[in-house]
């Protein structure tokens, strides 16, 4: 598939069907799923349409294409070029197919709503329709199971960390690369099981082939885009003629695409929620600020009357300094937030800096590679944890207040909160 | 995958030592009745779970021994070391000289806080030795002072220090006619406190085990050692390596996690009962043969009729057939009232276990209305026989098994409390009447939850 990208002029001659299949397999790979060739063409087409919609492709002509894959190769070509540019399709494929060192970890703290879970979603058939009542004890049961599974996962992670630490510790000083210093999991595995070198070699060779093909593509890329411009010009000439005819009839297909996109729907829901939250927070802040200001002025007045003039000036200066420090800290923290890291990093062990008992994996400080130290990540996570705890407490308090209001409405009911 | 055992008090230390004995003798026995490869992976899984490697080559039990008197601990340490098969870590124990005087308040409010740091240090060291900590298994009796009071305190500390680990409390229910006058107080206080910090309470009743020794094992002079050995056998049948999924290739690596997930996800229902069949003197084993259908039938009726062993089961108790009128749960004819379960776990060990048919355990009528048998019933098995029994089946059940004993216990304790008998012994160490009332409330809530299944 990858090597075909270097033969781009032939795309214009590709049958639409083949083009759909190509897009399907590429997008499936990008989204981490397994390519199931046995899927019917309309399932594949549905997937491609929903994936494009997720990434924000807004050209309606593509969504109006029939589900049997009989037409539309030019639309597909446009979509493909859009993907190349917009989501870095090739770079993502390369990243996915890399040979892993086994030492990867992620420091990303963004909320995870990747469409990797699409397979799971379609399999979950709700056991109760919305009209049936669900026993709350069953929900508590399920919640408990989730909690326990989370705990098991936590134990698994801890084990992985412990073992990784052992590997790094025991192999430190043995690596050819002096800056790295120790072996990765893959390298250690190779030493333990040398007969697996053939498989590793195969992986490395295929990765090399992909990288070479990518380099070839990069050299020819300009030509491709110039050609695409001509295609676009052709399309805009024809398009303006037929647009008015098809507008009405085809609008109905868009909502169908909607229903496939669980994550897209949840995204809009999230955006609505966020904007609502933003408004409430803004109002609350305004209120708080005015209240605080008035309380502060009162305080100021009384203090001024109490203290002598000189003492008051000294106290005021001290307060000003403290406030400035606090503001600095706030701005620093806000600025730090922008520097979020995403994707996976490699864990590297540095024993020199481990003054603490749990000196663990830190990233290497080689020139071109961006690094982050474990202590920084830990600090950020602790801050995040504190803010989430605050949020949880606040939500629990709100819930409790709501329950109290409800309980007041009921006679003879005593509400004992957990 | 490793379990750290915390043995608390006299009872806890005696039982704990027998448990490790039973596990070790099972692993070293030649009666696995399965392939060599199977045996080896069983051996490895068991080793990782309960023992850690030491330079001397003798496996060291992953255990912390805690008691307020030195006698039982030193006995346990020396007997284990003499066996040559396993031993305790010489540093993993803590004892004092004075005991707790069967006073829960003494154990909980005095000894607990005073020795908290030392004990938690020992636990931390054991936990760090594990590559993967599955959780903690504490063994204690409810009736005494150290096991119950200090045990409840230690469980709370474990929960605080290891919030992401599982905690399973093994609790010994005292004899109904026990010697300790205030055992009902101690029991009520222990159970209510454990209910808050622990994930599950696995109960063994002394009366029941005594009966098993007398009637099934044909022991004339029943000593504590005999009782403890039966308990150890039953516990071993639950905690030895097992395959938790159909077609699994490896022994499960998360014993406590799997157990909790199948049985106690609901926070109100944490009481677990354990039944294990067959149970017979070792001398008779060679002359007996068992069949899976027979064992399963007995086990199922034991569950339904709330029987404690395979003799004397009441076969009259039946499940109501669908379509026929279901007797109301609160009907006066208790004879026909069967034991409703929330969740059941059946563990089969021995050859041909794949031929065993467990359909009878998946009858929806067995279970409470808000759970289907798919959620409520689980089956674990291994072809490797356990402890010389060619076939053995264990049932861990979250059901109304313990409803009656609990009700009796709370009733007796309440009667004593109403007349304020012996309360001063507790208040002088800081356990006030409100604490008693809180405990009674908690347990009444548990009783009510189990009754309305």
PDB file of C-alpha atoms in Angstrom, chain A residues 194-389:
ATOM      1  CA  UNK A 194      18.806 -14.686  20.059  1.00  0.00           C
ATOM      2  CA  UNK A 195      16.800 -16.926  17.759  1.00  0.00           C
ATOM      3  CA  UNK A 196      14.245 -14.125  17.427  1.00  0.00           C
ATOM      4  CA  UNK A 197      16.733 -11.940  15.587  1.00  0.00           C
ATOM      5  CA  UNK A 198      15.193 -12.975  12.242  1.00  0.00           C
ATOM      6  CA  UNK A 199      11.849 -11.484  13.149  1.00  0.00           C
ATOM      7  CA  UNK A 200      13.401  -8.280  14.433  1.00  0.00           C
ATOM      8  CA  UNK A 201      15.451  -8.052  11.272  1.00  0.00           C
ATOM      9  CA  UNK A 202      12.307  -8.382   9.184  1.00  0.00           C
ATOM     10  CA  UNK A 203      10.623  -5.580  11.099  1.00  0.00           C
ATOM     11  CA  UNK A 204      13.638  -3.347  10.736  1.00  0.00           C
ATOM     12  CA  UNK A 205      13.869  -4.077   7.027  1.00  0.00           C
ATOM     13  CA  UNK A 206      10.234  -3.279   6.380  1.00  0.00           C
ATOM     14  CA  UNK A 207      10.587  -0.071   8.372  1.00  0.00           C
ATOM     15  CA  UNK A 208      13.604   0.865   6.300  1.00  0.00           C
ATOM     16  CA  UNK A 209      11.699   0.234   3.085  1.00  0.00           C
ATOM     17  CA  UNK A 210       8.882   2.442   4.300  1.00  0.00           C
ATOM     18  CA  UNK A 211      11.270   5.209   5.248  1.00  0.00           C
ATOM     19  CA  UNK A 212      12.991   5.036   1.848  1.00  0.00           C
ATOM     20  CA  UNK A 213       9.639   5.196   0.068  1.00  0.00           C
ATOM     21  CA  UNK A 214       8.739   8.203   2.183  1.00  0.00           C
ATOM     22  CA  UNK A 215      11.960   9.953   1.219  1.00  0.00           C
ATOM     23  CA  UNK A 216      11.202   9.294  -2.443  1.00  0.00           C
ATOM     24  CA  UNK A 217       7.754  10.725  -1.968  1.00  0.00           C
ATOM     25  CA  UNK A 218       9.166  13.841  -0.356  1.00  0.00           C
ATOM     26  CA  UNK A 219      11.257  14.547  -3.396  1.00  0.00           C
ATOM     27  CA  UNK A 220       8.299  14.255  -5.739  1.00  0.00           C
ATOM     28  CA  UNK A 221       5.792  15.936  -3.455  1.00  0.00           C
ATOM     29  CA  UNK A 222       5.830  19.325  -5.211  1.00  0.00           C
ATOM     30  CA  UNK A 223       4.820  17.810  -8.499  1.00  0.00           C
ATOM     31  CA  UNK A 224       1.931  16.063  -6.854  1.00  0.00           C
ATOM     32  CA  UNK A 225       0.504  19.251  -5.376  1.00  0.00           C
ATOM     33  CA  UNK A 226       0.810  21.141  -8.621  1.00  0.00           C
ATOM     34  CA  UNK A 227      -1.111  18.388 -10.352  1.00  0.00           C
ATOM     35  CA  UNK A 228      -3.764  18.477  -7.636  1.00  0.00           C
ATOM     36  CA  UNK A 229      -4.218  22.175  -8.264  1.00  0.00           C
ATOM     37  CA  UNK A 230      -5.161  21.449 -11.861  1.00  0.00           C
ATOM     38  CA  UNK A 231      -7.615  18.841 -10.672  1.00  0.00           C
ATOM     39  CA  UNK A 232      -9.189  21.344  -8.312  1.00  0.00           C
ATOM     40  CA  UNK A 233      -9.478  23.953 -11.069  1.00  0.00           C
ATOM     41  CA  UNK A 234     -11.270  21.446 -13.280  1.00  0.00           C
ATOM     42  CA  UNK A 235     -13.624  20.531 -10.514  1.00  0.00           C
ATOM     43  CA  UNK A 236     -14.618  24.062  -9.638  1.00  0.00           C
ATOM     44  CA  UNK A 237     -15.580  24.717 -13.281  1.00  0.00           C
ATOM     45  CA  UNK A 238     -17.847  21.707 -13.469  1.00  0.00           C
ATOM     46  CA  UNK A 239     -19.100  21.938  -9.934  1.00  0.00           C
ATOM     47  CA  UNK A 240     -20.783  25.289 -10.251  1.00  0.00           C
ATOM     48  CA  UNK A 241     -23.029  23.876 -12.972  1.00  0.00           C
ATOM     49  CA  UNK A 242     -24.457  20.822 -11.175  1.00  0.00           C
ATOM     50  CA  UNK A 243     -24.619  22.108  -7.605  1.00  0.00           C
ATOM     51  CA  UNK A 244     -28.150  23.468  -7.654  1.00  0.00           C
ATOM     52  CA  UNK A 245     -29.669  20.202  -8.917  1.00  0.00           C
ATOM     53  CA  UNK A 246     -28.341  17.826  -6.300  1.00  0.00           C
ATOM     54  CA  UNK A 247     -28.580  20.018  -3.222  1.00  0.00           C
ATOM     55  CA  UNK A 248     -32.018  18.918  -2.032  1.00  0.00           C
ATOM     56  CA  UNK A 249     -32.010  15.179  -2.563  1.00  0.00           C
ATOM     57  CA  UNK A 250     -28.624  14.447  -1.155  1.00  0.00           C
ATOM     58  CA  UNK A 251     -28.921  16.310   2.095  1.00  0.00           C
ATOM     59  CA  UNK A 252     -30.511  13.283   3.726  1.00  0.00           C
ATOM     60  CA  UNK A 253     -27.362  11.186   3.630  1.00  0.00           C
ATOM     61  CA  UNK A 254     -25.493  13.472   6.006  1.00  0.00           C
ATOM     62  CA  UNK A 255     -27.485  12.602   9.127  1.00  0.00           C
ATOM     63  CA  UNK A 256     -26.856   8.909   8.478  1.00  0.00           C
ATOM     64  CA  UNK A 257     -23.172   9.612   8.627  1.00  0.00           C
ATOM     65  CA  UNK A 258     -23.893  11.440  11.857  1.00  0.00           C
ATOM     66  CA  UNK A 259     -25.259   8.372  13.521  1.00  0.00           C
ATOM     67  CA  UNK A 260     -22.108   6.387  12.823  1.00  0.00           C
ATOM     68  CA  UNK A 261     -19.950   8.935  14.492  1.00  0.00           C
ATOM     69  CA  UNK A 262     -20.373   8.282  18.159  1.00  0.00           C
ATOM     70  CA  UNK A 263     -17.293  10.174  18.984  1.00  0.00           C
ATOM     71  CA  UNK A 264     -18.200  13.097  16.778  1.00  0.00           C
ATOM     72  CA  UNK A 265     -21.534  13.405  18.533  1.00  0.00           C
ATOM     73  CA  UNK A 266     -19.860  13.221  21.901  1.00  0.00           C
ATOM     74  CA  UNK A 267     -17.421  15.878  20.775  1.00  0.00           C
ATOM     75  CA  UNK A 268     -20.182  18.379  20.017  1.00  0.00           C
ATOM     76  CA  UNK A 269     -21.816  17.479  23.297  1.00  0.00           C
ATOM     77  CA  UNK A 270     -18.543  18.130  25.073  1.00  0.00           C
ATOM     78  CA  UNK A 271     -18.124  21.473  23.325  1.00  0.00           C
ATOM     79  CA  UNK A 272     -21.614  22.525  24.395  1.00  0.00           C
ATOM     80  CA  UNK A 273     -20.943  21.461  27.929  1.00  0.00           C
ATOM     81  CA  UNK A 274     -17.620  23.263  28.030  1.00  0.00           C
ATOM     82  CA  UNK A 275     -19.087  26.514  26.753  1.00  0.00           C
ATOM     83  CA  UNK A 276     -21.864  26.288  29.310  1.00  0.00           C
ATOM     84  CA  UNK A 277     -19.359  25.599  32.073  1.00  0.00           C
ATOM     85  CA  UNK A 278     -17.251  28.483  30.867  1.00  0.00           C
ATOM     86  CA  UNK A 279     -20.188  30.857  31.116  1.00  0.00           C
ATOM     87  CA  UNK A 280     -21.115  29.716  34.625  1.00  0.00           C
ATOM     88  CA  UNK A 281     -17.525  29.917  35.785  1.00  0.00           C
ATOM     89  CA  UNK A 282     -17.231  33.365  34.313  1.00  0.00           C
ATOM     90  CA  UNK A 283     -20.351  34.543  36.117  1.00  0.00           C
ATOM     91  CA  UNK A 284     -19.240  32.944  39.355  1.00  0.00           C
ATOM     92  CA  UNK A 285     -15.864  34.600  39.085  1.00  0.00           C
ATOM     93  CA  UNK A 286     -17.417  37.994  38.483  1.00  0.00           C
ATOM     94  CA  UNK A 287     -19.574  37.569  41.536  1.00  0.00           C
ATOM     95  CA  UNK A 288     -16.655  36.418  43.633  1.00  0.00           C
ATOM     96  CA  UNK A 289     -14.518  39.307  42.490  1.00  0.00           C
ATOM     97  CA  UNK A 290     -17.091  41.960  43.324  1.00  0.00           C
ATOM     98  CA  UNK A 291     -17.803  40.367  46.674  1.00  0.00           C
ATOM     99  CA  UNK A 292     -14.153  40.107  47.537  1.00  0.00           C
ATOM    100  CA  UNK A 293     -13.451  43.609  46.428  1.00  0.00           C
ATOM    101  CA  UNK A 294     -16.155  45.088  48.616  1.00  0.00           C
ATOM    102  CA  UNK A 295     -15.100  42.959  51.604  1.00  0.00           C
ATOM    103  CA  UNK A 296     -11.523  44.011  51.017  1.00  0.00           C
ATOM    104  CA  UNK A 297     -12.324  47.699  50.957  1.00  0.00           C
ATOM    105  CA  UNK A 298     -14.173  47.338  54.226  1.00  0.00           C
ATOM    106  CA  UNK A 299     -11.193  45.566  55.726  1.00  0.00           C
ATOM    107  CA  UNK A 300      -8.830  48.199  54.406  1.00  0.00           C
ATOM    108  CA  UNK A 301     -10.849  50.956  55.979  1.00  0.00           C
ATOM    109  CA  UNK A 302     -10.928  49.321  59.391  1.00  0.00           C
ATOM    110  CA  UNK A 303      -7.239  48.450  59.288  1.00  0.00           C
ATOM    111  CA  UNK A 304      -6.284  51.957  58.316  1.00  0.00           C
ATOM    112  CA  UNK A 305      -8.151  53.275  61.261  1.00  0.00           C
ATOM    113  CA  UNK A 306      -6.521  50.770  63.609  1.00  0.00           C
ATOM    114  CA  UNK A 307      -2.912  51.113  62.612  1.00  0.00           C
ATOM    115  CA  UNK A 308      -0.700  54.156  62.659  1.00  0.00           C
ATOM    116  CA  UNK A 309       0.081  55.574  59.296  1.00  0.00           C
ATOM    117  CA  UNK A 310       3.734  54.406  59.097  1.00  0.00           C
ATOM    118  CA  UNK A 311       2.999  50.867  60.279  1.00  0.00           C
ATOM    119  CA  UNK A 312       0.251  50.651  57.746  1.00  0.00           C
ATOM    120  CA  UNK A 313       2.560  51.607  54.877  1.00  0.00           C
ATOM    121  CA  UNK A 314       5.099  48.923  55.872  1.00  0.00           C
ATOM    122  CA  UNK A 315       2.382  46.285  56.163  1.00  0.00           C
ATOM    123  CA  UNK A 316       0.942  47.338  52.805  1.00  0.00           C
ATOM    124  CA  UNK A 317       4.345  46.990  51.147  1.00  0.00           C
ATOM    125  CA  UNK A 318       4.826  43.473  52.513  1.00  0.00           C
ATOM    126  CA  UNK A 319       1.406  42.465  51.315  1.00  0.00           C
ATOM    127  CA  UNK A 320       2.143  43.874  47.893  1.00  0.00           C
ATOM    128  CA  UNK A 321       5.307  41.789  47.599  1.00  0.00           C
ATOM    129  CA  UNK A 322       3.513  38.628  48.649  1.00  0.00           C
ATOM    130  CA  UNK A 323       0.792  39.275  46.096  1.00  0.00           C
ATOM    131  CA  UNK A 324       3.337  39.826  43.362  1.00  0.00           C
ATOM    132  CA  UNK A 325       4.971  36.493  44.146  1.00  0.00           C
ATOM    133  CA  UNK A 326       1.629  34.763  44.028  1.00  0.00           C
ATOM    134  CA  UNK A 327       0.807  36.341  40.688  1.00  0.00           C
ATOM    135  CA  UNK A 328       4.159  35.266  39.311  1.00  0.00           C
ATOM    136  CA  UNK A 329       3.520  31.729  40.442  1.00  0.00           C
ATOM    137  CA  UNK A 330       0.095  31.786  38.793  1.00  0.00           C
ATOM    138  CA  UNK A 331       1.400  33.088  35.479  1.00  0.00           C
ATOM    139  CA  UNK A 332       4.223  30.577  35.588  1.00  0.00           C
ATOM    140  CA  UNK A 333       1.769  27.773  36.118  1.00  0.00           C
ATOM    141  CA  UNK A 334      -0.474  29.005  33.328  1.00  0.00           C
ATOM    142  CA  UNK A 335       2.478  29.303  30.996  1.00  0.00           C
ATOM    143  CA  UNK A 336       3.643  25.806  31.874  1.00  0.00           C
ATOM    144  CA  UNK A 337       0.347  24.373  30.814  1.00  0.00           C
ATOM    145  CA  UNK A 338       0.938  25.331  27.219  1.00  0.00           C
ATOM    146  CA  UNK A 339       4.031  23.191  27.036  1.00  0.00           C
ATOM    147  CA  UNK A 340       2.099  19.919  27.128  1.00  0.00           C
ATOM    148  CA  UNK A 341       3.679  16.884  25.587  1.00  0.00           C
ATOM    149  CA  UNK A 342       1.713  14.376  23.630  1.00  0.00           C
ATOM    150  CA  UNK A 343       2.436  11.016  22.133  1.00  0.00           C
ATOM    151  CA  UNK A 344       4.884   8.529  23.560  1.00  0.00           C
ATOM    152  CA  UNK A 345       8.346   9.075  24.986  1.00  0.00           C
ATOM    153  CA  UNK A 346      11.118   6.682  25.733  1.00  0.00           C
ATOM    154  CA  UNK A 347      12.085   6.015  29.319  1.00  0.00           C
ATOM    155  CA  UNK A 348      15.763   6.415  30.039  1.00  0.00           C
ATOM    156  CA  UNK A 349      17.326   5.717  33.395  1.00  0.00           C
ATOM    157  CA  UNK A 350      19.574   8.278  35.026  1.00  0.00           C
ATOM    158  CA  UNK A 351      21.042   7.168  38.302  1.00  0.00           C
ATOM    159  CA  UNK A 352      23.286  10.175  38.912  1.00  0.00           C
ATOM    160  CA  UNK A 353      20.411  12.492  39.660  1.00  0.00           C
ATOM    161  CA  UNK A 354      18.487  10.119  41.874  1.00  0.00           C
ATOM    162  CA  UNK A 355      18.797  11.812  45.221  1.00  0.00           C
ATOM    163  CA  UNK A 356      15.388  10.444  46.091  1.00  0.00           C
ATOM    164  CA  UNK A 357      14.751   6.799  46.850  1.00  0.00           C
ATOM    165  CA  UNK A 358      12.705   6.245  43.768  1.00  0.00           C
ATOM    166  CA  UNK A 359      15.043   7.602  41.139  1.00  0.00           C
ATOM    167  CA  UNK A 360      13.337   6.352  38.062  1.00  0.00           C
ATOM    168  CA  UNK A 361      13.206   6.845  34.327  1.00  0.00           C
ATOM    169  CA  UNK A 362      14.087  10.249  33.019  1.00  0.00           C
ATOM    170  CA  UNK A 363      14.558  11.318  29.493  1.00  0.00           C
ATOM    171  CA  UNK A 364      17.909  11.800  27.882  1.00  0.00           C
ATOM    172  CA  UNK A 365      19.263  15.292  27.331  1.00  0.00           C
ATOM    173  CA  UNK A 366      20.669  14.818  23.860  1.00  0.00           C
ATOM    174  CA  UNK A 367      20.615  17.867  21.604  1.00  0.00           C
ATOM    175  CA  UNK A 368      17.832  17.547  19.068  1.00  0.00           C
ATOM    176  CA  UNK A 369      15.518  15.339  21.136  1.00  0.00           C
ATOM    177  CA  UNK A 370      13.088  17.129  23.418  1.00  0.00           C
ATOM    178  CA  UNK A 371      13.190  15.770  26.930  1.00  0.00           C
ATOM    179  CA  UNK A 372      11.256  16.043  30.076  1.00  0.00           C
ATOM    180  CA  UNK A 373      12.307  14.868  33.488  1.00  0.00           C
ATOM    181  CA  UNK A 374      10.240  12.487  35.588  1.00  0.00           C
ATOM    182  CA  UNK A 375      10.055  14.940  38.481  1.00  0.00           C
ATOM    183  CA  UNK A 376       8.448  17.538  36.242  1.00  0.00           C
ATOM    184  CA  UNK A 377       5.894  15.064  35.014  1.00  0.00           C
ATOM    185  CA  UNK A 378       5.192  13.931  38.561  1.00  0.00           C
ATOM    186  CA  UNK A 379       4.705  17.508  39.698  1.00  0.00           C
ATOM    187  CA  UNK A 380       2.304  18.227  36.874  1.00  0.00           C
ATOM    188  CA  UNK A 381       0.352  15.094  37.588  1.00  0.00           C
ATOM    189  CA  UNK A 382       0.140  15.990  41.275  1.00  0.00           C
ATOM    190  CA  UNK A 383      -1.224  19.417  40.396  1.00  0.00           C
ATOM    191  CA  UNK A 384      -3.709  17.830  38.058  1.00  0.00           C
ATOM    192  CA  UNK A 385      -4.706  15.364  40.763  1.00  0.00           C
ATOM    193  CA  UNK A 386      -5.251  18.177  43.272  1.00  0.00           C
ATOM    194  CA  UNK A 387      -7.411  20.120  40.850  1.00  0.00           C
ATOM    195  CA  UNK A 388      -9.446  17.016  39.985  1.00  0.00           C
ATOM    196  CA  UNK A 389      -9.931  16.288  43.682  1.00  0.00           C
TER     197      UNK A 389
END
